[in-house]
XYZ file of N, CA and C in Angstrom:
624
model
N 16.592 -16.653 -5.166
C 16.278 -17.922 -4.889
C 16.519 -18.530 -3.315
N 17.686 -17.939 -3.071
C 18.102 -18.298 -1.445
C 17.151 -17.768 -0.741
N 16.817 -16.640 -1.107
C 15.871 -15.888 -0.004
C 14.731 -16.791 0.184
N 13.900 -17.148 -0.815
C 12.497 -17.719 -0.923
C 12.973 -19.263 -0.577
N 13.701 -19.749 -0.849
C 13.660 -21.507 -0.737
C 14.423 -21.668 0.832
N 15.106 -20.547 1.283
C 15.863 -20.829 2.770
C 14.835 -20.079 3.761
N 13.509 -19.785 3.454
C 12.824 -18.988 4.611
C 12.472 -19.776 5.735
N 12.252 -21.512 5.498
C 11.911 -22.019 6.599
C 13.187 -22.181 7.518
N 14.348 -22.359 6.972
C 15.492 -22.120 7.891
C 15.644 -20.916 8.452
N 15.538 -19.777 7.934
C 15.692 -18.597 8.230
C 14.781 -18.209 9.470
N 13.717 -18.878 9.016
C 12.615 -18.645 10.380
C 13.009 -19.303 11.796
N 13.414 -20.789 11.653
C 13.448 -21.537 12.635
C 14.912 -21.158 13.628
N 16.131 -20.523 12.527
C 17.282 -19.936 13.305
C 16.955 -18.671 13.883
N 15.989 -17.830 13.591
C 15.466 -16.492 14.081
C 16.079 -15.815 13.345
N 16.485 -15.904 11.784
C 17.178 -14.872 11.185
C 16.422 -14.091 10.262
N 15.099 -14.779 10.032
C 14.150 -14.171 9.113
C 13.940 -12.596 9.270
N 13.927 -12.128 10.759
C 13.680 -10.634 10.824
C 14.644 -9.825 10.070
N 16.128 -10.401 10.241
C 17.227 -9.621 9.697
C 17.373 -9.931 8.245
N 16.775 -10.731 7.628
C 16.838 -11.050 6.245
C 16.733 -9.913 5.339
N 15.773 -9.160 5.948
C 15.554 -7.807 5.049
C 16.500 -6.864 5.050
N 17.481 -6.667 6.072
C 18.507 -5.699 6.178
C 19.612 -6.420 5.088
N 19.608 -7.639 5.125
C 20.852 -8.281 4.124
C 20.311 -8.279 2.733
N 19.038 -8.281 2.471
C 18.500 -7.756 1.093
C 18.952 -6.345 0.536
N 18.664 -5.365 1.369
C 18.957 -4.037 1.201
C 20.331 -3.948 0.860
N 21.055 -4.447 1.508
C 22.687 -4.258 1.800
C 23.328 -5.035 0.279
N 22.854 -6.268 -0.067
C 23.384 -7.015 -1.162
C 22.854 -6.699 -2.385
N 21.426 -6.630 -2.526
C 20.887 -6.342 -3.665
C 21.008 -4.942 -4.126
N 20.941 -4.208 -3.148
C 20.931 -2.587 -3.182
C 22.430 -2.275 -3.777
N 23.489 -3.049 -3.417
C 24.867 -2.558 -4.024
C 25.052 -3.300 -5.284
N 24.141 -4.424 -5.700
C 24.109 -5.131 -6.818
C 23.784 -3.857 -7.848
N 22.256 -3.697 -7.478
C 21.750 -2.551 -8.401
C 22.682 -1.306 -8.333
N 23.059 -0.737 -7.550
C 23.909 0.517 -7.680
C 25.116 0.364 -8.635
N 25.562 -1.056 -8.643
C 26.621 -1.233 -9.694
C 26.388 -1.548 -11.187
N 24.918 -1.813 -11.142
C 24.553 -1.920 -12.503
C 24.563 -1.100 -13.799
N 24.827 -1.280 -14.861
C 24.828 -0.037 -15.746
C 23.821 0.280 -16.454
N 22.705 -0.404 -16.158
C 21.228 0.246 -16.625
C 20.132 -0.398 -15.541
N 19.375 0.245 -15.215
C 18.258 -0.539 -14.103
C 17.119 -0.119 -14.666
N 16.089 -0.892 -14.839
C 14.972 -1.024 -15.557
C 13.697 -0.828 -14.484
N 12.890 0.088 -14.423
C 11.834 0.257 -13.339
C 10.470 -0.022 -14.105
N 9.859 -1.033 -13.437
C 8.438 -1.300 -13.811
C 7.565 -0.166 -13.540
N 6.530 0.068 -14.284
C 5.336 0.866 -14.008
C 4.947 0.767 -12.232
N 5.098 1.972 -11.877
C 4.447 2.118 -10.231
C 5.427 1.826 -9.082
N 6.920 1.720 -9.827
C 7.690 1.532 -8.783
C 8.206 2.816 -8.286
N 8.454 3.939 -8.940
C 8.579 5.022 -8.339
C 7.794 5.717 -7.323
N 6.431 5.503 -7.342
C 5.641 5.806 -6.149
C 6.040 4.943 -4.894
N 6.375 3.704 -5.272
C 6.630 2.588 -4.099
C 7.927 3.229 -3.649
N 9.040 3.564 -4.444
C 10.029 4.391 -3.897
C 9.781 5.555 -3.066
N 8.898 6.339 -3.270
C 8.439 7.674 -2.823
C 7.806 7.342 -1.323
N 7.044 6.240 -1.455
C 6.435 5.706 -0.045
C 7.371 5.234 0.899
N 8.396 4.407 0.294
C 9.515 4.214 1.531
C 10.326 5.468 2.080
N 10.449 6.363 1.221
C 10.901 7.580 1.775
C 10.285 8.400 2.881
N 9.000 8.360 2.428
C 7.879 9.160 2.969
C 7.720 8.313 4.594
N 7.927 7.034 4.594
C 7.727 6.412 5.695
C 9.017 6.449 6.717
N 10.150 6.705 5.968
C 11.254 7.041 6.901
C 11.263 8.201 7.332
N 10.890 9.392 6.726
C 10.809 10.807 7.319
C 9.726 10.541 8.492
N 8.923 9.494 8.712
C 7.729 9.655 9.588
C 8.593 9.113 11.051
N 9.699 8.997 10.877
C 10.551 8.363 12.181
C 10.762 9.437 13.082
N 10.534 10.992 12.651
C 10.639 11.941 13.568
C 9.536 11.893 14.595
N 8.518 11.208 14.414
C 7.479 11.195 15.446
C 7.762 10.148 16.568
N 8.633 9.518 16.380
C 8.962 8.453 17.411
C 9.460 8.895 18.720
N 9.257 8.288 20.035
C 9.434 9.177 21.340
C 10.531 8.342 22.146
N 10.933 7.215 21.638
C 11.574 6.253 22.427
C 12.670 5.493 21.274
N 13.950 4.977 21.806
C 14.779 4.175 21.354
C 14.179 2.657 21.005
N 13.321 2.282 21.443
C 12.702 0.989 21.607
C 11.575 1.106 20.544
N 11.122 2.006 20.309
C 10.174 2.151 19.313
C 10.823 2.327 17.958
N 12.093 2.806 18.137
C 13.065 3.253 16.752
C 13.252 1.658 16.220
N 13.446 0.856 17.394
C 14.034 -0.444 16.848
C 12.772 -1.273 16.095
N 11.304 -1.124 16.721
C 10.428 -1.798 16.051
C 9.992 -0.895 14.875
N 10.205 0.133 14.635
C 9.984 0.762 13.339
C 10.906 0.571 12.334
N 12.433 0.308 12.601
C 13.299 -0.112 11.953
C 13.259 -1.419 11.410
N 12.539 -2.439 11.991
C 12.111 -3.692 11.424
C 11.179 -3.565 10.275
N 10.212 -2.984 10.637
C 8.922 -2.676 9.760
C 9.421 -2.011 8.647
N 10.312 -0.790 8.685
C 10.828 -0.030 7.514
C 11.632 -0.832 6.471
N 12.256 -1.963 7.232
C 13.474 -2.576 6.399
C 12.722 -3.482 5.738
N 11.575 -4.334 6.134
C 10.832 -5.196 5.542
C 10.133 -4.583 4.175
N 9.493 -3.349 4.527
C 8.935 -2.729 3.044
C 9.914 -2.422 2.122
N 11.067 -1.669 2.628
C 12.003 -1.429 1.871
C 12.387 -2.412 0.933
N 12.801 -3.492 1.588
C 13.510 -4.669 0.832
C 12.449 -5.346 -0.200
N 11.268 -5.172 0.310
C 10.164 -5.860 -0.956
C 10.300 -4.865 -2.016
N 10.555 -3.383 -1.920
C 10.519 -2.720 -3.288
C 11.937 -3.091 -3.900
N 12.985 -3.046 -2.995
C 14.273 -3.656 -3.754
C 14.372 -4.927 -4.298
N 13.572 -5.784 -3.772
C 13.528 -7.066 -4.663
C 12.919 -7.239 -5.940
N 11.738 -6.071 -5.980
C 10.987 -5.986 -7.151
C 11.820 -5.586 -8.265
N 12.545 -4.290 -7.698
C 13.558 -4.123 -8.912
C 14.811 -4.815 -9.164
N 15.216 -5.449 -8.309
C 16.453 -6.717 -8.331
C 15.878 -7.674 -9.361
N 14.586 -8.183 -8.940
C 14.034 -9.170 -10.165
C 13.694 -8.770 -11.318
N 13.196 -7.596 -11.288
C 12.939 -6.815 -12.779
C 14.273 -6.900 -13.692
N 15.247 -6.829 -13.087
C 16.813 -6.281 -13.802
C 17.660 -7.740 -13.743
N 17.248 -8.866 -13.118
C 17.932 -10.118 -13.021
C 17.570 -10.942 -14.114
N 18.325 -12.033 -14.044
C 18.085 -13.234 -15.282
C 17.456 -14.346 -14.542
N 16.925 -14.175 -13.452
C 16.260 -15.530 -12.649
C 15.221 -15.735 -13.560
N 14.832 -16.936 -13.651
C 13.696 -17.532 -14.415
C 12.457 -17.417 -13.694
N 11.197 -17.333 -14.482
C 9.905 -17.613 -13.675
C 9.788 -18.837 -13.001
N 10.089 -19.887 -13.402
C 10.087 -21.202 -12.825
C 10.874 -21.160 -11.664
N 12.074 -20.662 -11.564
C 12.615 -20.471 -10.205
C 11.857 -19.693 -9.053
N 11.422 -18.696 -9.723
C 10.811 -17.518 -8.789
C 9.349 -18.437 -8.110
N 8.615 -19.095 -9.309
C 7.493 -19.630 -8.680
C 7.710 -20.575 -7.753
N 8.805 -21.331 -7.899
C 9.042 -22.490 -6.994
C 9.388 -22.048 -5.822
N 10.153 -20.834 -5.417
C 10.683 -20.453 -4.159
C 9.248 -19.850 -3.831
N 8.266 -19.498 -4.371
C 6.949 -18.830 -3.582
C 6.252 -20.040 -3.061
N 6.303 -21.276 -4.089
C 5.343 -22.212 -3.741
C 6.204 -22.784 -2.266
N 7.294 -22.590 -2.203
C 8.028 -23.302 -0.980
C 7.574 -22.501 0.326
N 7.495 -21.185 0.094
C 6.919 -20.296 1.139
C 5.648 -20.638 1.354
N 4.831 -20.686 0.529
C 3.413 -21.336 0.607
C 3.129 -22.368 1.279
N 4.106 -23.368 1.245
C 4.101 -24.929 1.984
C 4.436 -24.409 3.368
N 5.284 -23.668 3.433
C 5.466 -23.128 4.633
C 4.272 -22.485 5.765
N 3.551 -21.572 4.753
C 2.545 -21.056 5.543
C 1.358 -21.988 6.143
N 1.387 -22.906 5.002
C 0.148 -24.034 5.247
C 0.520 -24.682 6.687
N 1.996 -25.392 6.628
C 2.294 -26.142 7.755
C 2.048 -25.108 8.752
N 2.810 -23.996 8.879
C 2.436 -23.039 9.991
C 0.922 -22.905 10.637
N 0.103 -22.841 9.663
C -1.125 -22.766 10.022
C -1.738 -24.028 10.675
N -1.322 -25.292 10.334
C -1.698 -26.455 10.951
C -0.919 -26.633 12.320
N 0.172 -26.090 12.589
C 0.872 -25.855 13.600
C -0.020 -25.298 14.617
N -0.686 -23.965 14.139
C -1.268 -23.138 14.895
C -2.619 -23.901 15.391
N -3.239 -24.498 14.596
C -4.582 -25.274 14.783
C -4.154 -26.507 15.873
N -3.293 -27.455 15.714
C -3.296 -28.285 16.419
C -2.097 -28.174 17.757
N -1.634 -27.178 17.839
C -0.565 -26.792 18.878
C -0.707 -25.362 19.204
N -1.847 -24.773 19.329
C -2.250 -23.234 19.601
C -1.134 -22.525 20.425
N -1.082 -23.125 21.618
C 0.035 -22.833 22.625
C 1.337 -23.082 22.460
N 1.680 -23.485 21.460
C 2.961 -23.836 21.181
C 3.928 -22.975 20.677
N 5.154 -23.064 20.711
C 6.090 -22.000 20.215
C 7.602 -22.342 20.497
N 8.494 -21.588 20.118
C 9.873 -21.962 20.473
C 10.602 -20.630 20.537
N 11.989 -20.889 20.946
C 12.779 -19.655 20.962
C 13.872 -20.148 20.176
N 14.276 -19.168 19.222
C 15.211 -19.174 18.139
C 16.480 -18.923 18.771
N 17.584 -19.557 17.968
C 19.088 -19.544 18.511
C 19.417 -17.890 18.542
N 18.725 -17.247 17.628
C 19.040 -15.662 17.528
C 18.769 -15.094 18.980
N 17.616 -15.571 19.418
C 17.453 -14.958 20.876
C 18.581 -14.974 21.770
N 19.220 -15.860 21.775
C 20.296 -16.162 22.897
C 21.299 -14.918 22.759
N 21.538 -14.535 21.718
C 22.469 -13.688 21.698
C 21.981 -12.019 21.267
N 20.758 -12.088 21.464
C 20.062 -10.666 21.174
C 20.321 -9.952 22.926
N 20.833 -8.659 22.707
C 21.155 -7.946 23.961
C 19.738 -7.436 24.740
N 19.737 -7.485 26.114
C 18.765 -7.273 26.691
C 17.963 -6.116 26.388
N 18.442 -5.012 25.885
C 17.662 -3.586 25.638
C 17.066 -3.942 24.476
N 17.425 -4.606 23.456
C 16.603 -4.976 22.181
C 15.670 -6.027 22.556
N 15.862 -7.189 23.349
C 14.914 -7.964 23.684
C 13.902 -7.599 24.498
N 13.826 -6.533 25.037
C 12.814 -5.906 25.756
C 11.754 -5.499 24.984
N 12.106 -5.156 23.768
C 10.966 -4.645 22.440
C 10.153 -5.666 22.475
N 8.580 -5.630 22.357
C 7.734 -6.615 22.106
C 7.821 -7.319 20.836
N 7.841 -6.538 19.906
C 7.730 -7.090 18.546
C 9.213 -8.108 18.219
N 10.285 -7.615 18.653
C 11.501 -8.352 18.601
C 11.410 -9.796 19.339
N 10.604 -9.941 20.426
C 10.275 -11.102 21.148
C 9.287 -11.797 20.106
N 8.324 -11.147 19.647
C 7.603 -11.968 18.917
C 8.134 -12.607 17.550
N 9.149 -11.938 17.089
C 9.904 -12.231 15.986
C 10.963 -13.251 16.625
N 11.506 -13.393 17.293
C 12.660 -14.272 17.822
C 12.181 -15.600 18.584
N 10.895 -15.213 19.253
C 10.410 -16.438 20.164
C 9.008 -16.788 19.753
N 8.915 -17.143 18.198
C 7.585 -17.131 17.626
C 6.619 -18.211 18.424
N 5.447 -17.550 18.329
C 4.282 -18.526 18.710
C 3.605 -19.277 17.351
N 2.930 -20.283 17.474
C 2.438 -21.055 16.562
C 1.225 -20.161 16.362
N 0.362 -19.666 17.039
C -0.727 -18.903 16.881
C -1.185 -17.869 18.129
N -1.906 -17.212 17.847
C -2.422 -16.036 18.639
C -3.691 -16.422 19.354
N -3.530 -16.580 20.728
C -4.598 -17.115 21.422
C -5.549 -15.847 22.242
N -6.482 -15.379 21.671
C -6.980 -14.272 22.086
C -8.365 -14.526 22.915
N -8.783 -13.563 23.701
C -10.234 -13.848 24.645
C -10.579 -12.543 24.573
N -11.411 -12.224 23.349
C -12.374 -10.930 23.585
C -13.417 -10.852 24.114
N -13.650 -9.599 24.567
C -14.788 -9.514 25.349
C -16.128 -10.200 24.735
N -16.834 -10.981 25.525
C -17.954 -11.614 25.187
C -18.067 -13.149 24.663
N -16.672 -13.232 24.571
C -16.357 -14.680 23.745
C -16.678 -15.731 24.917
N -17.011 -17.051 24.521
C -17.515 -18.077 25.578
C -15.985 -18.826 25.739
N -15.437 -19.029 24.687
C -13.789 -19.679 24.879
C -12.653 -18.802 24.020
N -11.455 -18.953 24.400
C -10.536 -18.375 23.571
C -10.505 -18.528 22.178
N -10.192 -17.586 21.174
C -10.075 -17.761 19.551
C -8.636 -18.113 19.413
N -8.516 -19.386 18.590
C -7.129 -19.506 18.472
C -6.981 -19.533 16.876
N -6.098 -18.576 16.504
C -5.877 -18.049 15.196
C -4.263 -18.344 14.900
N -4.238 -19.122 13.814
C -3.127 -19.308 13.269
C -1.992 -18.104 12.816
N -0.702 -18.444 13.137
C -0.015 -17.170 12.637
C 1.448 -17.563 12.221
N 2.233 -18.672 12.399
C 3.313 -19.192 12.161
C 3.315 -19.255 10.433
N 4.348 -18.985 9.881
C 5.695 -18.324 10.718
C 5.517 -16.865 10.728
N 4.645 -16.429 10.664
C 4.398 -14.889 10.989
C 4.421 -14.550 12.453
N 4.407 -13.576 13.164
C 4.154 -13.370 14.504
C 2.766 -12.977 14.773
N 1.802 -12.794 13.812
C 0.400 -12.058 14.176
C -0.401 -12.825 12.827
N -1.429 -13.134 13.265
C -2.384 -13.633 12.535
C -2.598 -13.045 11.082
N -2.870 -11.830 11.322
C -3.285 -11.019 10.092
C -2.104 -11.372 8.870
N -1.025 -11.312 9.461
C 0.073 -11.486 8.348
C -0.017 -12.822 7.626
N -0.462 -13.979 8.481
C -0.564 -15.210 7.891
C -1.802 -15.324 7.072
N -2.803 -14.698 7.560
C -4.092 -14.710 6.420
C -3.726 -13.966 5.158
N -3.088 -12.840 5.183
C -2.580 -12.320 4.128
C -1.740 -13.299 3.044
N -0.821 -13.845 3.620
C 0.062 -14.643 2.945
C -0.900 -15.792 2.327
N -1.664 -16.309 2.974
C -2.525 -17.248 2.581
C -2.999 -16.927 1.088
N -3.749 -15.777 1.233
C -4.615 -14.910 0.227
C -3.881 -14.740 -0.889
N -2.617 -14.210 -0.692
C -1.517 -13.677 -1.739
C -0.946 -14.720 -2.592
N -0.670 -15.883 -1.833
C 0.071 -16.941 -2.515
C -0.829 -17.994 -3.342
N -2.223 -17.649 -3.426
C -2.977 -18.371 -4.322
C -2.958 -18.195 -5.830
N -2.431 -16.988 -6.280
C -2.211 -16.866 -7.734
C -1.136 -17.239 -8.171
N 0.467 -17.191 -7.548
C 1.403 -18.032 -8.104
C 1.338 -19.440 -7.754
N 0.340 -20.136 -7.123
C 0.257 -21.467 -7.017
C -0.420 -21.828 -8.186
N -1.508 -21.118 -8.526
C -2.525 -21.203 -9.680
C -1.527 -21.456 -11.038
N -0.526 -20.205 -11.150
C 0.449 -20.127 -12.413
C 1.146 -21.443 -12.423
N 1.867 -21.917 -11.113
C 2.374 -23.079 -11.175
C 1.592 -24.302 -11.806
N 0.237 -24.244 -11.337
C -0.549 -25.450 -12.003
C -0.759 -25.288 -13.489
N -0.596 -24.137 -13.860
C -0.976 -23.938 -15.440
C 0.103 -24.283 -16.220
N 1.395 -23.809 -15.598
C 2.696 -23.987 -16.479
C 3.708 -24.883 -16.422
N 3.310 -25.825 -15.189
C 4.210 -26.723 -14.976
C 4.058 -28.156 -15.729
N 4.721 -28.749 -16.726
C 4.135 -29.943 -17.618
C 4.296 -31.142 -16.553
N 4.888 -31.113 -15.714
C 5.216 -32.621 -14.879
C 3.888 -32.737 -13.800
N 3.641 -33.735 -13.442
C 2.517 -33.816 -12.678
C 2.543 -33.775 -11.238
N 3.944 -33.874 -10.749
C 4.085 -33.832 -9.227
C 4.039 -32.319 -8.723
N 4.247 -31.409 -9.518
C 4.239 -29.940 -8.852
C 2.786 -29.571 -8.750
N 2.080 -30.007 -9.860
C 0.747 -29.581 -9.988
C -0.041 -30.317 -8.760
N 0.206 -31.649 -8.487
C -0.194 -32.326 -7.410
C 0.014 -31.599 -5.953
N 1.311 -31.184 -5.812
C 1.658 -30.523 -4.620
C 0.829 -29.282 -4.413
N 0.400 -28.525 -5.703
C -0.274 -27.133 -5.232
C -1.736 -27.529 -4.958
N -2.252 -28.566 -5.569
C -3.684 -29.120 -5.022
C -3.458 -29.076 -3.836
N -2.780 -30.046 -3.057
C -2.606 -30.395 -1.679
C -2.374 -29.491 -1.043
N -1.618 -28.192 -1.394
C -1.346 -26.881 -0.550
C -2.576 -26.375 -0.386
N -3.411 -26.075 -1.405
C -4.407 -25.487 -1.513
C -5.744 -25.929 -0.846
N -5.730 -27.541 -0.717
C -6.471 -27.970 -0.068
C -6.157 -27.958 1.804
N -4.864 -28.076 1.706
C -4.413 -27.817 3.334
C -4.635 -26.431 3.944
N -4.607 -25.449 2.892
C -5.170 -24.121 3.254
C -6.540 -23.979 3.842
């Protein structure tokens, strides 16, 4: 729940890219210490995929590429660990849906920031403590000095394309989040008895 509800804070502070490593350590240790771990169907192929991706690191040709690879691999591995952890935890469906809805709100707000201030962005506090060698990695800069939108000028375009991306470094991630967060929002609309959560869901969908 802290992972989901705290995402706006993690993003502003520049901690969001490192949350994956924290998830791997904390949730991984809790799972190792559990007496019994239940795996949903399809989890084993996901674990195999995580291992296969890690083996692909032998193709990297520089330390800087290894940094970017490490960030991406940790995100994928953390997603699988979270799946296993939630499967075996006592967290309620209501708490999970509420956290996902909070992230959905952040994504919608980020999209509007990208439309209204396409050239805007900020440098997170984490960037100030990052070693120069790590800061030289393009992915690290995109994560720790986020922009609100990708401004692109493809060949043949009469004017720049303004593509919202916040709170993600790239627009494709933002677009995927907008689509993937629709089903849990609809679940909130169907399962919440009070009026204000359903009104918030409709407002978020309208804003998207």
